[in-house]
């Protein structure tokens, strides 16, 4: 089925073109050799922090889907890790489809609830990424951004105020649709059922999203700095634009090519050597993919054992 999809062949073409471009501009052996700059201890700390970010992501989903997965933290953690694995490795973000299926199979959460919730959380991810990126605009050279400091402050204030509008708008839509019953209106209201309708669940979802992305971007920015001589603020911008590349309609296999293009685009304002920027972007992507493979294996095995232990303990208590 995948081989018949035009999206798969475009992703494959992007991957092949990416491999050729990296080889011609910098060389794959030189890219891989640059990992000698990072000590084993530093790399261990970075991977450990990535593990924490994986658990924070699982905590966000556990909190959001608590009515469905109450008391089954390990199983939900396993699902979020597998979802992240498929999402990072499959082309064109097709791995997103894994989450609704896994939630349905393991927690009997209907797709009509898990899919809108996933979309809502993805929009929250996008909002937090944009909000964090906007706070770095002051680091970008003036000749790149024509807006003055007052305009930047207005943009930052507007993004901070945006969450205040979400719940009122959501609840207003619910109320209007509920007052105008009909097949389509009832279907939309049902799709919105799992979304937060009061401030506290929304604040928690925003909080978990924010701290998770701050941690991840800090790790990515540090890793990027190990391969190219730039400031932390510059590497933060590059890491942010790399992650924002996920909203592009077309991606390479496992994001190869498009992720690196996003990072290089974010570093363009500082007129860095393009080949060096590309090599650093490749190494950051290798770090992300390496963590995906390693942590998915570790967490999947650990949650499987802990999950069985939890079930056995519960059976003994009964």
CSV table of N, CA and C in Angstrom, one decimal, residues 138 140-147:
chain,number,residue,atom,x,y,z
A,138,UNK,N,14.6,39.0,19.2
A,138,UNK,CA,15.5,40.1,19.5
A,138,UNK,C,17.0,39.7,19.3
A,140,UNK,N,17.9,38.1,16.5
A,140,UNK,CA,18.2,38.1,15.1
A,140,UNK,C,18.6,39.5,14.6
A,141,UNK,N,19.6,39.6,13.7
A,141,UNK,CA,20.1,40.9,13.3
A,141,UNK,C,19.1,41.8,12.7
A,142,UNK,N,19.2,43.1,13.0
A,142,UNK,CA,18.2,44.1,12.6
A,142,UNK,C,18.0,44.2,11.1
A,143,UNK,N,19.0,43.9,10.3
A,143,UNK,CA,18.8,44.0,8.8
A,143,UNK,C,17.9,42.8,8.3
A,144,UNK,N,17.7,41.8,9.1
A,144,UNK,CA,16.8,40.7,8.7
A,144,UNK,C,15.4,41.0,9.0
A,145,UNK,N,15.1,41.6,10.2
A,145,UNK,CA,13.8,41.9,10.7
A,145,UNK,C,13.6,43.4,10.6
A,146,UNK,N,12.6,43.8,9.8
A,146,UNK,CA,12.4,45.2,9.6
A,146,UNK,C,11.6,45.8,10.8
A,147,UNK,N,10.9,44.9,11.5
A,147,UNK,CA,10.0,45.4,12.6
A,147,UNK,C,10.9,46.0,13.8
